[in-house]
mmCIF file of C-alpha atoms and ligand atoms in Angstrom:
data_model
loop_
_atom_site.group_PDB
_atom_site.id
_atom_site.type_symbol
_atom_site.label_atom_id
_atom_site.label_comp_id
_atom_site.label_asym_id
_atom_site.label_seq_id
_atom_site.Cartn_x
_atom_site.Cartn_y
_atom_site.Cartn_z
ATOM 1 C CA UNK A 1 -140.380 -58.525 -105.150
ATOM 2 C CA UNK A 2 -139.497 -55.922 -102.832
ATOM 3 C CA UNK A 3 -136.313 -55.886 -100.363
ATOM 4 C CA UNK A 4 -134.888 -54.448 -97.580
ATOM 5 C CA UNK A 5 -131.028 -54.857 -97.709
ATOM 6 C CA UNK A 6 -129.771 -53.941 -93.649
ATOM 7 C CA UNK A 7 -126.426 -52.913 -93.899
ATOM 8 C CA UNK A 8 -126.006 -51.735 -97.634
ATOM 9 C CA UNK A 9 -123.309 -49.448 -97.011
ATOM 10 C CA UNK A 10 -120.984 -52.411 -95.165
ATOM 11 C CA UNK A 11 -118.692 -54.674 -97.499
ATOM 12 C CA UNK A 12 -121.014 -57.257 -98.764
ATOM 13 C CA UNK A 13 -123.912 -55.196 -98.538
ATOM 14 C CA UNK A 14 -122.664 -52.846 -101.385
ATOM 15 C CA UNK A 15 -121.812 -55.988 -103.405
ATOM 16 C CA UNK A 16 -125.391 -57.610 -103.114
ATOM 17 C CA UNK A 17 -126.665 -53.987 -103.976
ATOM 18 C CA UNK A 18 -124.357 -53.712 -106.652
ATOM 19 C CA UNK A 19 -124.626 -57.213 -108.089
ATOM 20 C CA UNK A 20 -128.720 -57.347 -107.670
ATOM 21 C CA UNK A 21 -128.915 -53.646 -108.556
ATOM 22 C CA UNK A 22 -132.631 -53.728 -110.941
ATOM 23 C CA UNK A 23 -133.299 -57.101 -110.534
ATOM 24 C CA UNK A 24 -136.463 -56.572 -108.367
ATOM 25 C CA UNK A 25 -139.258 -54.114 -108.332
ATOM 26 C CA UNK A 26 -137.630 -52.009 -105.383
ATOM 27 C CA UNK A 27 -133.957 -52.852 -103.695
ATOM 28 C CA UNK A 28 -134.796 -50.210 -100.290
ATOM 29 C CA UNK A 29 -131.054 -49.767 -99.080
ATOM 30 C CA UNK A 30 -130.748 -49.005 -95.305
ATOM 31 C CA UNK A 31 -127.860 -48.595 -92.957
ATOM 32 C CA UNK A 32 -126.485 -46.645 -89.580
ATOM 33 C CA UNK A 33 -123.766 -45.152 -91.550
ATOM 34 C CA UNK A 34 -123.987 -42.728 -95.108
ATOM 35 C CA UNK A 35 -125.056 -44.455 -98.699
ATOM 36 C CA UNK A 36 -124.781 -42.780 -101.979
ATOM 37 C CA UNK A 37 -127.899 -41.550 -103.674
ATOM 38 C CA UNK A 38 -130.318 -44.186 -104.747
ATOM 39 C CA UNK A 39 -130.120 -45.319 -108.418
ATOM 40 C CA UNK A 40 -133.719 -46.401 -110.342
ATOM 41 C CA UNK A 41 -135.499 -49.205 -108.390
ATOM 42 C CA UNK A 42 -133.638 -48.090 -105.418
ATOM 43 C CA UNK A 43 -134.600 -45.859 -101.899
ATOM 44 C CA UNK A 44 -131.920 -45.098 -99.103
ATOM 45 C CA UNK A 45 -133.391 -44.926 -95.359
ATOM 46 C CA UNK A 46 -131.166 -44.106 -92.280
ATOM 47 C CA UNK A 47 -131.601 -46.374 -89.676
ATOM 48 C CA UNK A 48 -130.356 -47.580 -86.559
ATOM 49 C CA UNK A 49 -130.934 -51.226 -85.431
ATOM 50 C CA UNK A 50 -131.273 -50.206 -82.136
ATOM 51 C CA UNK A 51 -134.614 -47.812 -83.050
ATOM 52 C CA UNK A 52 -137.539 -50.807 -83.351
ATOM 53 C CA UNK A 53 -140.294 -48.400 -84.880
ATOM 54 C CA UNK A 54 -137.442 -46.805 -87.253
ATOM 55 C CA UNK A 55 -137.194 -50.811 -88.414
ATOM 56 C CA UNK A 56 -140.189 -51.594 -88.865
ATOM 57 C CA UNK A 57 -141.008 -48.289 -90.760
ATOM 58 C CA UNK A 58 -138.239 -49.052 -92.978
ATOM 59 C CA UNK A 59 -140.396 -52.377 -93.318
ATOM 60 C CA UNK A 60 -143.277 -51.118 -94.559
ATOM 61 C CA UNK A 61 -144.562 -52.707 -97.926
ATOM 62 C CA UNK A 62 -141.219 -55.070 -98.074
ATOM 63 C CA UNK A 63 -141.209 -58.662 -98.823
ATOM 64 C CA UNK A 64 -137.611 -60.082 -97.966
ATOM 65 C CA UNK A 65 -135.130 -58.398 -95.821
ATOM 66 C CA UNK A 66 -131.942 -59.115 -96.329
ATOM 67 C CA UNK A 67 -129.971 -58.721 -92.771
ATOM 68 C CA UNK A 68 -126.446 -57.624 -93.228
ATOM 69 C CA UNK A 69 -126.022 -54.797 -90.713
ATOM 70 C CA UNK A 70 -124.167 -55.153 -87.580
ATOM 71 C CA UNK A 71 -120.646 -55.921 -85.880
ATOM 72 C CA UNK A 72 -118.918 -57.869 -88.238
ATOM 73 C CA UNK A 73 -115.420 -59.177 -86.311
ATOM 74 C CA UNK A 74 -115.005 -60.170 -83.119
ATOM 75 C CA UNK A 75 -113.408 -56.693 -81.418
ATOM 76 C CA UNK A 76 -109.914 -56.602 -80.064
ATOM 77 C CA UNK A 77 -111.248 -55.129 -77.036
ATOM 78 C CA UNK A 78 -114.586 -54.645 -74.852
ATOM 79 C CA UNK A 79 -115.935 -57.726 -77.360
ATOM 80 C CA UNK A 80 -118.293 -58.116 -75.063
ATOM 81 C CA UNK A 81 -119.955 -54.453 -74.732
ATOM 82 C CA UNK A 82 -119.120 -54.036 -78.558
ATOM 83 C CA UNK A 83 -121.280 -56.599 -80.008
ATOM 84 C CA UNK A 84 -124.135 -56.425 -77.360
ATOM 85 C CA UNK A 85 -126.314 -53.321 -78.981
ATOM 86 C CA UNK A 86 -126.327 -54.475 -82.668
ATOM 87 C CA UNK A 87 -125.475 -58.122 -82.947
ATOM 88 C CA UNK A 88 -128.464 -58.862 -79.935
ATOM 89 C CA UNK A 89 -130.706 -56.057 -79.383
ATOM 90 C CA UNK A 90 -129.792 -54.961 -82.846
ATOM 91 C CA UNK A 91 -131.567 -58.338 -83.778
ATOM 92 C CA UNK A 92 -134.058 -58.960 -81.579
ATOM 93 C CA UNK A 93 -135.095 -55.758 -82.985
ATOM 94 C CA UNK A 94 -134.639 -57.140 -86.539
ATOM 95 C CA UNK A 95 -137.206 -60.042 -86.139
ATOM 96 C CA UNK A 96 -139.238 -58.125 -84.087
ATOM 97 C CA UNK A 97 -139.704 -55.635 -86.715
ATOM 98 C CA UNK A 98 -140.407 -58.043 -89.746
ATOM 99 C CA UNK A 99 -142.787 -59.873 -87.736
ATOM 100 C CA UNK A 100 -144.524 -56.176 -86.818
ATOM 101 C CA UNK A 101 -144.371 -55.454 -90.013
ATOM 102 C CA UNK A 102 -145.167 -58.477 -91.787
ATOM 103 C CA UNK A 103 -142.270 -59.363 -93.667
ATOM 104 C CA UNK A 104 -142.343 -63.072 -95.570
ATOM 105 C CA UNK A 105 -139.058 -63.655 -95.478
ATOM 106 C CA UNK A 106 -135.952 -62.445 -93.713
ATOM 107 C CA UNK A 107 -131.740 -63.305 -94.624
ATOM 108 C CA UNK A 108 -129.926 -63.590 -92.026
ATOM 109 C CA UNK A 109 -125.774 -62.912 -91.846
ATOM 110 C CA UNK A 110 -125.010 -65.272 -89.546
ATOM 111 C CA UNK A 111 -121.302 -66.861 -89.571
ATOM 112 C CA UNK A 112 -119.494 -70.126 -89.066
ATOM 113 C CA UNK A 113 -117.843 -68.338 -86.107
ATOM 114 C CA UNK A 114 -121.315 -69.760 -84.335
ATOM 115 C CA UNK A 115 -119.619 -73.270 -85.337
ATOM 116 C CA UNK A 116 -115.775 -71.829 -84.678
ATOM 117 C CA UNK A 117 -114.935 -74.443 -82.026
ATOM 118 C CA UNK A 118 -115.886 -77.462 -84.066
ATOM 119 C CA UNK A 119 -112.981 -79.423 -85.368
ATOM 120 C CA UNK A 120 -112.613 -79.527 -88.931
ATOM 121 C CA UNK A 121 -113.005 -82.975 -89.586
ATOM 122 C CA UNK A 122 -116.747 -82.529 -87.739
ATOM 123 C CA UNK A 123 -119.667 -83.453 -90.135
ATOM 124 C CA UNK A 124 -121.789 -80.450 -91.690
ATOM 125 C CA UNK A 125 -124.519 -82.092 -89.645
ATOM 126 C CA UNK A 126 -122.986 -82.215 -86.452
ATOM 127 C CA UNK A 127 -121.173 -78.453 -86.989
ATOM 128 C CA UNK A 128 -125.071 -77.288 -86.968
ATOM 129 C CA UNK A 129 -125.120 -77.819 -83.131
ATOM 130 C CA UNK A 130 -123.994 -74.403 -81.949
ATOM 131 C CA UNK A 131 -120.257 -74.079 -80.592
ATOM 132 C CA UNK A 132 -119.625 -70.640 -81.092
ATOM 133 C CA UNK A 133 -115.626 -69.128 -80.747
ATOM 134 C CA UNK A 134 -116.048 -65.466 -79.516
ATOM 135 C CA UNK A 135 -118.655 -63.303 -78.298
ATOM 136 C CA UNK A 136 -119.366 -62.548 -81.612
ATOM 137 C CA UNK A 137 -119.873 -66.330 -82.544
ATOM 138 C CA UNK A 138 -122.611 -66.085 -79.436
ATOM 139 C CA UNK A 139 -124.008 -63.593 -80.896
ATOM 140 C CA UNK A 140 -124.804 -65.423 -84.662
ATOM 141 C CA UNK A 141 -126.176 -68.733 -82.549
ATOM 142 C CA UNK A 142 -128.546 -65.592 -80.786
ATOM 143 C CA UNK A 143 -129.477 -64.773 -84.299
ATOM 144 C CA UNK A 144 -129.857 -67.925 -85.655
ATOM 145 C CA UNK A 145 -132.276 -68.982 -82.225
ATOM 146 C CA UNK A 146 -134.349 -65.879 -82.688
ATOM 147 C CA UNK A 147 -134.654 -66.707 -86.760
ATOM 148 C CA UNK A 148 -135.375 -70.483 -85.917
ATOM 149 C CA UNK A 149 -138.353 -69.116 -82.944
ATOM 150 C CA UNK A 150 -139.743 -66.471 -85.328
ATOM 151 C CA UNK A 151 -140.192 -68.691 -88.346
ATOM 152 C CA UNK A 152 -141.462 -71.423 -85.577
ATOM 153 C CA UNK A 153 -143.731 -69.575 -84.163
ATOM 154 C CA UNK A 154 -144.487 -66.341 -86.161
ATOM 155 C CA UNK A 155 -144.411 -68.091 -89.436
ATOM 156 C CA UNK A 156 -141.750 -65.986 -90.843
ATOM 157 C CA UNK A 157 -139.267 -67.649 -93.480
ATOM 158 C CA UNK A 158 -135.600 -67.418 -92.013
ATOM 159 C CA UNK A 159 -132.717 -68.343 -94.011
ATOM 160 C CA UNK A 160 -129.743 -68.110 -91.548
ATOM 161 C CA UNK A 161 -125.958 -68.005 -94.199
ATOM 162 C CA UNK A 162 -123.153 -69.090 -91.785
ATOM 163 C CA UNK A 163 -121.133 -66.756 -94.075
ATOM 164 C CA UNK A 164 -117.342 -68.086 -94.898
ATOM 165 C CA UNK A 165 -114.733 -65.726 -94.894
ATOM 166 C CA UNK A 166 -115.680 -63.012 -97.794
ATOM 167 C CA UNK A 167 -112.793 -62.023 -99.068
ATOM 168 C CA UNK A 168 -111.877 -60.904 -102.738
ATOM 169 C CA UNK A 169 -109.406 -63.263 -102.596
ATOM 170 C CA UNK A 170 -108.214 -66.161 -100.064
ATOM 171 C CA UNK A 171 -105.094 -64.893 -98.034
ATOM 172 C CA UNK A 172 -104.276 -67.887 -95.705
ATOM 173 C CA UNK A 173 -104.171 -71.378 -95.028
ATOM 174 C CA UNK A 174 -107.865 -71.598 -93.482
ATOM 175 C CA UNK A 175 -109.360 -69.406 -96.219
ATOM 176 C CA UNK A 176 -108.446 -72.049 -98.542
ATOM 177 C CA UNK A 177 -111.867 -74.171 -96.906
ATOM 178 C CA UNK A 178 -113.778 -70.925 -95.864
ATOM 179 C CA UNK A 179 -113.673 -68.316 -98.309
ATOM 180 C CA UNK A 180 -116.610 -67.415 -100.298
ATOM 181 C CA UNK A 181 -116.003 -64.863 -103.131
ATOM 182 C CA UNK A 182 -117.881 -61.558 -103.995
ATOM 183 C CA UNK A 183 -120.107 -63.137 -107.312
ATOM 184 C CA UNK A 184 -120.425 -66.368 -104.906
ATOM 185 C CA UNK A 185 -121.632 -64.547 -102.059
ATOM 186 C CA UNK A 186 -124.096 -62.045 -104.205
ATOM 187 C CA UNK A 187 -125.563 -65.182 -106.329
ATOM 188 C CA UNK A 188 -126.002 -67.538 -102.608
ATOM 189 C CA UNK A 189 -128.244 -63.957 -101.418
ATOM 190 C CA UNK A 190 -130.264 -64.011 -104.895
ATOM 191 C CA UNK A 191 -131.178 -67.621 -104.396
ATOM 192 C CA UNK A 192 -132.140 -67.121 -100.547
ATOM 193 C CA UNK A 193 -134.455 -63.705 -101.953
ATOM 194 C CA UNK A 194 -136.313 -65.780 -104.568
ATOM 195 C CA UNK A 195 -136.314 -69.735 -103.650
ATOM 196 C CA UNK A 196 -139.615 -71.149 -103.389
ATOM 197 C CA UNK A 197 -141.147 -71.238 -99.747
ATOM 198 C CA UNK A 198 -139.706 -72.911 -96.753
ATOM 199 C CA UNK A 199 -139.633 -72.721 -93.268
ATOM 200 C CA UNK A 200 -136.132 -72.405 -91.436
ATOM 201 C CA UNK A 201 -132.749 -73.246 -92.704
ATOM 202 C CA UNK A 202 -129.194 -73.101 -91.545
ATOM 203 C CA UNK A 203 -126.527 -72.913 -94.354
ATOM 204 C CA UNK A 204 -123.320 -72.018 -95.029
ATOM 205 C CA UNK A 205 -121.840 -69.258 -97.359
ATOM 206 C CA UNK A 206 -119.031 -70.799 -99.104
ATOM 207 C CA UNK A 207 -117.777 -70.952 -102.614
ATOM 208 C CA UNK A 208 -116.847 -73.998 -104.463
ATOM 209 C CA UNK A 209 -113.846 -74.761 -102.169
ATOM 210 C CA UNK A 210 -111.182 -78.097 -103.428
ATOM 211 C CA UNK A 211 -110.760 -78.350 -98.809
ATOM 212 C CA UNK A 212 -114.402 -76.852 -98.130
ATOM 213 C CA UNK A 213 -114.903 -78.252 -94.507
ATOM 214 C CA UNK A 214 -118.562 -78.253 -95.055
ATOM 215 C CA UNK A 215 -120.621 -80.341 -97.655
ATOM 216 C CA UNK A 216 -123.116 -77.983 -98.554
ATOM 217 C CA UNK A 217 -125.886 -79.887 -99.988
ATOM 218 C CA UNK A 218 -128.379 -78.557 -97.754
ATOM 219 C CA UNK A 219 -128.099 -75.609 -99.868
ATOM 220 C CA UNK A 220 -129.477 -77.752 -103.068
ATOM 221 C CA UNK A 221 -133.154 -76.304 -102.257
ATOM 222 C CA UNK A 222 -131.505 -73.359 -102.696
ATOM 223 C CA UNK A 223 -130.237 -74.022 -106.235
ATOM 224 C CA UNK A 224 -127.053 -72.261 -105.209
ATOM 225 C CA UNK A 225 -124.579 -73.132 -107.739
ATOM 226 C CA UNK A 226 -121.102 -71.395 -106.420
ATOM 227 C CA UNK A 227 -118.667 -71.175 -109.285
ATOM 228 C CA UNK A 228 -115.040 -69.812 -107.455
ATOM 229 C CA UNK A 229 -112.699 -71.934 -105.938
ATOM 230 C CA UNK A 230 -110.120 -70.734 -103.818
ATOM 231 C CA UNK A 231 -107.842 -73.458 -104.964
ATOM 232 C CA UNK A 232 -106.126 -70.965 -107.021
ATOM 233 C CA UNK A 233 -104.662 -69.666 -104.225
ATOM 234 C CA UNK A 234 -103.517 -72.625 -102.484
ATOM 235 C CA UNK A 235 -99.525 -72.926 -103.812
ATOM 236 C CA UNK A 236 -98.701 -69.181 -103.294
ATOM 237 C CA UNK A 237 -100.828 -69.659 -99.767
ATOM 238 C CA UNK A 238 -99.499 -72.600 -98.677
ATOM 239 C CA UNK A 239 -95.706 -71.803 -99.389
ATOM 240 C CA UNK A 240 -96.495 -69.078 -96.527
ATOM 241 C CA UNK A 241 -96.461 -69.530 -92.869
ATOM 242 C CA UNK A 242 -98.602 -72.343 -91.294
ATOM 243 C CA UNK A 243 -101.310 -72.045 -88.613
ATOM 244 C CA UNK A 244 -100.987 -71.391 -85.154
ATOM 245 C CA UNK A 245 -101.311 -74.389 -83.102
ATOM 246 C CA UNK A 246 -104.234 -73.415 -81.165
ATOM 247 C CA UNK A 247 -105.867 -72.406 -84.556
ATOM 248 C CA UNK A 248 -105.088 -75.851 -86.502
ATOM 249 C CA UNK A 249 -107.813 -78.244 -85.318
ATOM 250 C CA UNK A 250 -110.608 -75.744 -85.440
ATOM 251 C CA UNK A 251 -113.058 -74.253 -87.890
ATOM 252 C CA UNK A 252 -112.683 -70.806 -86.513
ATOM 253 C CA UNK A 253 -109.274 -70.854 -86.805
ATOM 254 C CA UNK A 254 -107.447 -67.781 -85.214
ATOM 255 C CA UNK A 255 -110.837 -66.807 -83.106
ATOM 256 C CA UNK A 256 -110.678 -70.154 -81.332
ATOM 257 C CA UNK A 257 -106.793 -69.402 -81.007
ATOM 258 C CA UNK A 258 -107.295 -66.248 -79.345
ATOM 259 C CA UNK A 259 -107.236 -66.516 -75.927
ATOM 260 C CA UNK A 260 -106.999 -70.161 -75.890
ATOM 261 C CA UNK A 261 -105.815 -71.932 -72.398
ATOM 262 C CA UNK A 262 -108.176 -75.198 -73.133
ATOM 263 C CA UNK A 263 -107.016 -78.377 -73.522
ATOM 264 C CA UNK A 264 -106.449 -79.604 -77.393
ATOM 265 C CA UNK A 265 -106.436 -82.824 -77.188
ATOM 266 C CA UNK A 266 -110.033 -83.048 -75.290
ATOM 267 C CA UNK A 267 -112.979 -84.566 -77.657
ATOM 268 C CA UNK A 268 -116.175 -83.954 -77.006
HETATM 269 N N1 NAD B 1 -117.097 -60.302 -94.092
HETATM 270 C C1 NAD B 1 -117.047 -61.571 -93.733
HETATM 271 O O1 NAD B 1 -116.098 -62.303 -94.039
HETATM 272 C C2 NAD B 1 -118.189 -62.161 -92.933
HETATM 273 C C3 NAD B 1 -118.078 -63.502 -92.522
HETATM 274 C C4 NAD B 1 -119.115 -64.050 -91.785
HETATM 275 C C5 NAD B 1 -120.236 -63.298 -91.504
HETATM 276 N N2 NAD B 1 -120.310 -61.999 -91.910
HETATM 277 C C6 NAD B 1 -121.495 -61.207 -91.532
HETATM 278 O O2 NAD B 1 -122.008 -60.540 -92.668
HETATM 279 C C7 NAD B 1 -122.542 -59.272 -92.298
HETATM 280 C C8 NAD B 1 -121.919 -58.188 -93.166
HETATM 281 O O3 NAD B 1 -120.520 -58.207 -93.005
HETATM 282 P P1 NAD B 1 -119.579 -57.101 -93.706
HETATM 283 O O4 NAD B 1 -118.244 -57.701 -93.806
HETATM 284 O O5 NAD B 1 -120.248 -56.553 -94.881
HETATM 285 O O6 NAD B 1 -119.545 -56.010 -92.531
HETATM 286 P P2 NAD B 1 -119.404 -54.422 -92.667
HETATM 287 O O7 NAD B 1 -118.891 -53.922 -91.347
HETATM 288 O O8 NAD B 1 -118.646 -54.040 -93.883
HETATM 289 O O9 NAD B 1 -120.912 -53.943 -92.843
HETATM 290 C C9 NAD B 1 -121.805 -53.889 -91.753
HETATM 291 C C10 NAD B 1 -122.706 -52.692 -91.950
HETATM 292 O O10 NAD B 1 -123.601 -52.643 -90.822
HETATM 293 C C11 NAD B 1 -123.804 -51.288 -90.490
HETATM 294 N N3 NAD B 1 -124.208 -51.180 -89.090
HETATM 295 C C12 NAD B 1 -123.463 -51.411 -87.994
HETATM 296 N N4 NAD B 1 -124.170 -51.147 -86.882
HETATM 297 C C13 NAD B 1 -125.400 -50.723 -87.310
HETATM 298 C C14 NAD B 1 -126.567 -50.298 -86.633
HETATM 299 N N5 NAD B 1 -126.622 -50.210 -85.288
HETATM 300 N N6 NAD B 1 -127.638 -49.959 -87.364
HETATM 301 C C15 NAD B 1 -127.606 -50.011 -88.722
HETATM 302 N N7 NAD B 1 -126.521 -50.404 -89.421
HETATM 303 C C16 NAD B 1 -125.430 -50.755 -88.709
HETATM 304 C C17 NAD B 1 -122.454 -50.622 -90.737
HETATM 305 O O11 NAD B 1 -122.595 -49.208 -90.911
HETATM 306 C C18 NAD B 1 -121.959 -51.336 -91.986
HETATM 307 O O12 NAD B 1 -122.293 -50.627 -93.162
HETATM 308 C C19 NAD B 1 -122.249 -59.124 -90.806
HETATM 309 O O13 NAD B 1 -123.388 -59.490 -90.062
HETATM 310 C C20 NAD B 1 -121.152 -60.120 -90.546
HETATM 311 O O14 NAD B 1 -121.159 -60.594 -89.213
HETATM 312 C C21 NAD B 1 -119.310 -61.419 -92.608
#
């Protein structure tokens, strides 16, 4: 098995190269920004997500690329202009480059910021259906439409993670459903590298929360098995302040709060 991990220099990228480090016959560790020298199985390769041939060289003789490159936050200003070059031409590029260059199988960061405006009570199901809370939550449901059209019509394998909130620990009231931990996170990447074939899936990236919002048995094909819960948190976090109003109902929490001039108690 060969893989491309996009974004190994970013937060969870240096975990999954850290925690997968020699597991597979070559871990090829790409990013915009500097990454320390490559350790045995491993090969570093600048590149920019906005340079299509530079992707798809970086492709060449990969199996599974792992997609974690990118703008990772909505930004506190110019969102908009901010998340345009790498979260949608950054990833049209992406899928245009594995399908160039072949790739099986591609991992795809997405977020449940794509879901943000669903109310928490919502079933998993329903929370697929794309209600994104910020420009960058737009920009996951792009990523998740371009995964769901390449593997639909280009025959790729797309696994899109509506990633949590990775966090070492859980640091407020929300977290307590969302987080996903570091070993969590690393392990739910392993099984998306090396499950057996499928087509498309949507899933999220969360650990073994006690007041997960999402039941995650989709993931069972999977065999991710998350073992943190961030329950051990939940006294010292829930002695602190409480949510904003605007925040309360909603999955995305502070990014649907943001802003917010809607109307709360509207259902639909
Ligand atoms: N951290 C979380 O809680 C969380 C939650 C949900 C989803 N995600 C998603 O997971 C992915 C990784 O998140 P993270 O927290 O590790 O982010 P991060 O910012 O730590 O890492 C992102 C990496 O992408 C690289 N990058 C940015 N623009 C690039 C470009 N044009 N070309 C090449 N590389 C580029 C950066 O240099 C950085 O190393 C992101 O897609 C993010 O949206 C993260």
């Amino acid at each position: 098995m060969r893989v491309l991990l996009l974004g190994a220099a970013g937060g969870i990228g240096s975990a999954i190269r850290e925690g997968l480090a020699g597991r597979y016959t070559l871990m090829r560790l790409a990013d915009i920004a500097p990454l320390s020298a490559p350790g045995q199985g491993e090969e570093t390769v600048r590149v920019d997500l906005l340079d299509l041939d530079g992707l798809a060289a970086a492709m060449a003789g990969i199996d599974c690329v792992v997609h974690m490159a990118g703008v990772p936050v909505e930004p506190e200003t110019n969102a908009w202009e901010q998340v345009l070059p790498a979260n949608i031409v950054g990833v049209h590029n992406l899928f245009e480059a594995a399908r160039l260059a072949g790739i099986k199988r591609v991992l795809f960061a997405s977020s449940h910021h794509a879901a943000g405006f669903h109310r928490r009570e919502t079933p998993t199901a329903e929370t697929l259906v794309p209600r994104p809370d910020s420009y960058y939550g737009v920009s996951k449901v792009f990523g998740e439409a371009m995964g769901r059209m390449y593997a639909d019509k280009f025959g790729l394998q797309v696994l899109s993670l509506r990633i949590g909130a990775y966090r070492e620990r859980p640091s407020d009231p929300r977290q307590l459903a969302v987080w996903i931990s570091p070993r969590d996170m690393v392990e739910l990447v392993r099984c998306g590298v090396e499950a057996p074939d499928f087509g498309y899936a949507t899933v999220y990236g969360v650990s073994a929360n006690t007041r997960t919002f999402w039941d995650n048995s989709a993931v069972a094909f999977l065999g991710y098995q998350p073992r943190d819960n961030a329950e051990a948190w939940a006294a010292e976090i829930m002695a602190g302040p409480p949510e904003a109003p605007a925040a309360a109902p909603f999955q995305g929490g502070g990014y649907c709060a943001k802003g917010f001039v809607g109307d709360l108690g509207r259902v639909d």
